[in-house]
PDB file of C-alpha atoms in Angstrom:
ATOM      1  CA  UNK A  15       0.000   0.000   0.000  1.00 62.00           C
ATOM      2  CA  UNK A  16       1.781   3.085  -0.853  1.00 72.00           C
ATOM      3  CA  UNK A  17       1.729   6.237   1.067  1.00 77.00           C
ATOM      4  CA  UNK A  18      -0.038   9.482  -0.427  1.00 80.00           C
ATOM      5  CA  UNK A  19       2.199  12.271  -1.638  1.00 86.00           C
ATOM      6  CA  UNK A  20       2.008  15.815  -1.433  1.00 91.00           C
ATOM      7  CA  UNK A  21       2.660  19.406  -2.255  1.00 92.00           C
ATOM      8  CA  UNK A  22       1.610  23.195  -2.051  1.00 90.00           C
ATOM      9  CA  UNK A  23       2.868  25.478  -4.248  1.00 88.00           C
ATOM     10  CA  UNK A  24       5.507  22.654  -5.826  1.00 89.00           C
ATOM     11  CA  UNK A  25       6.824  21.999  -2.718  1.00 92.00           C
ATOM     12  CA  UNK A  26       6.395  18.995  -0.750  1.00 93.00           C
ATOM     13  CA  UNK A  27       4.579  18.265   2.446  1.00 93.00           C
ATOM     14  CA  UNK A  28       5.521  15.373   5.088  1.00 92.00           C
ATOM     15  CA  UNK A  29       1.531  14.757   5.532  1.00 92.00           C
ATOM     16  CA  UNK A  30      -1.895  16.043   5.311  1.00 93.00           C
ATOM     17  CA  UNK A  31      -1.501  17.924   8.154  1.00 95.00           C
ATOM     18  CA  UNK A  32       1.249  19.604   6.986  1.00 95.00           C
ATOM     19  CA  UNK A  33      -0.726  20.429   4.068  1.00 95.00           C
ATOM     20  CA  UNK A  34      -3.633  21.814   6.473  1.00 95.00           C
ATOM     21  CA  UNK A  35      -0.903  24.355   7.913  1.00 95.00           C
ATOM     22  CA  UNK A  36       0.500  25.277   4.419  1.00 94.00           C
ATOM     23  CA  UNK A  37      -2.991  26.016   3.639  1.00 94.00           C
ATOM     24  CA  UNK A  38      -4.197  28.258   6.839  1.00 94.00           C
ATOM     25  CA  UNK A  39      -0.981  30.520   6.013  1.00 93.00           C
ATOM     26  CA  UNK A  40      -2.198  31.278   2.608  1.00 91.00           C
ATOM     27  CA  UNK A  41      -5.203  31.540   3.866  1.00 93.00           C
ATOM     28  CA  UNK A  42      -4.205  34.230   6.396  1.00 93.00           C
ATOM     29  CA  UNK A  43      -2.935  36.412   3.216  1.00 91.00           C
ATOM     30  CA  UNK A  44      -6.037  36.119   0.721  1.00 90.00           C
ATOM     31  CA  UNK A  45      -8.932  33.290   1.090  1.00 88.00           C
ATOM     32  CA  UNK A  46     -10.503  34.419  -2.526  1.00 91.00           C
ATOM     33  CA  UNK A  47      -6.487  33.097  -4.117  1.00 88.00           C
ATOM     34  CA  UNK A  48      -7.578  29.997  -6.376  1.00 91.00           C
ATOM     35  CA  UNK A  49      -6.786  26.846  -5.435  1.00 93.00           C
ATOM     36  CA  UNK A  50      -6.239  24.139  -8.274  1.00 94.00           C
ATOM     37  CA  UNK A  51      -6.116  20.414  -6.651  1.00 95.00           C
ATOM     38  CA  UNK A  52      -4.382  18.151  -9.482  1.00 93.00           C
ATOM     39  CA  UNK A  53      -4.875  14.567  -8.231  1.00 91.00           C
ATOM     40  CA  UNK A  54      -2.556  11.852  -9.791  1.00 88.00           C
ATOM     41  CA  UNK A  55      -5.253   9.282 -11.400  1.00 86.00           C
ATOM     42  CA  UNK A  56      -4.033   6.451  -8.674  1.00 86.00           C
ATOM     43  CA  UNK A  57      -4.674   8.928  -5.697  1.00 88.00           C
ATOM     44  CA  UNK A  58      -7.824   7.350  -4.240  1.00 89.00           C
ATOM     45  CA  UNK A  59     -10.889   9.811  -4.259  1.00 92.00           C
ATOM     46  CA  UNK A  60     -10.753   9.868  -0.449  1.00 93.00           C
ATOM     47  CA  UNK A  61      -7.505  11.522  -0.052  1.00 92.00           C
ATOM     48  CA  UNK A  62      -8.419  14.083  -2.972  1.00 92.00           C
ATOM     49  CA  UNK A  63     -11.692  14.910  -0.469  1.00 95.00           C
ATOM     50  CA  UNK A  64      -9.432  15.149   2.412  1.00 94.00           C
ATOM     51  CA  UNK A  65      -7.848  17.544   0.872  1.00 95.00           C
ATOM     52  CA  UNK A  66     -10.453  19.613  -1.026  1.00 96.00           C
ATOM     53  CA  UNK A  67     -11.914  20.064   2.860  1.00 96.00           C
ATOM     54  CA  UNK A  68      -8.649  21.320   4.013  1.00 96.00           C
ATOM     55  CA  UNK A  69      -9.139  23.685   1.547  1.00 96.00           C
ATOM     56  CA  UNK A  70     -12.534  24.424   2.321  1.00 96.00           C
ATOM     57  CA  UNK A  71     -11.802  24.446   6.206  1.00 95.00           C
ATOM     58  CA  UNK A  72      -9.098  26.866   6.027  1.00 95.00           C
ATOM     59  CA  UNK A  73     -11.009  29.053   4.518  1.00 95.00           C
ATOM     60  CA  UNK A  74     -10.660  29.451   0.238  1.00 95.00           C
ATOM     61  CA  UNK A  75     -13.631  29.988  -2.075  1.00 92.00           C
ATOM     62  CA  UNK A  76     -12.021  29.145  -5.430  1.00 93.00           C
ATOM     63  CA  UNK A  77     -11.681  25.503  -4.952  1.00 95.00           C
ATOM     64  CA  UNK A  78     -11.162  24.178  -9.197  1.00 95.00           C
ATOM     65  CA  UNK A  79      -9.291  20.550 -10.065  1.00 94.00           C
ATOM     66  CA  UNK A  80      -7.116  20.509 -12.975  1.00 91.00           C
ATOM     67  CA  UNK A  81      -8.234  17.990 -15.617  1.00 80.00           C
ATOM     68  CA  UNK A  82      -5.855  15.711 -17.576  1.00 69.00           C
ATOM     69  CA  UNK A  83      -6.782  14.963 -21.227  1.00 66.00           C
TER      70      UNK A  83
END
């Protein structure tokens, strides 16, 4: 079972709770900057919610996922 991966702003983050923290620090600047969530197709659709209500818990309105073709 392999671990999720990821990052904010290209850089990486240890765990979802560093990802949380990233998050409320932006957040503390400008809650209306868009945030684009771009999921790897094996990422499980759990973690992507856990991570699209980060973003909604820390604050942002302009929650958009990026879309592969």
């Amino acid at each position: 079972n392999k671990r999720p991966a990821w990052s904010v702003n290209g850089q990486l983050a240890e765990s979802l709770t560093e990802v949380r923290e990233r998050l409320a620090v932006v957040a503390d600047i400008k809650t209306d900057s868009p945030v684009i969530l771009h999921p790897d197709e094996s990422v499980p659709v759990g973690n992507v919610i856990d991570v699209y209500d980060a973003t909604r818990l820390a604050g942002f309105t302009q929650i958009q996922f990026a879309i592969a073709e």
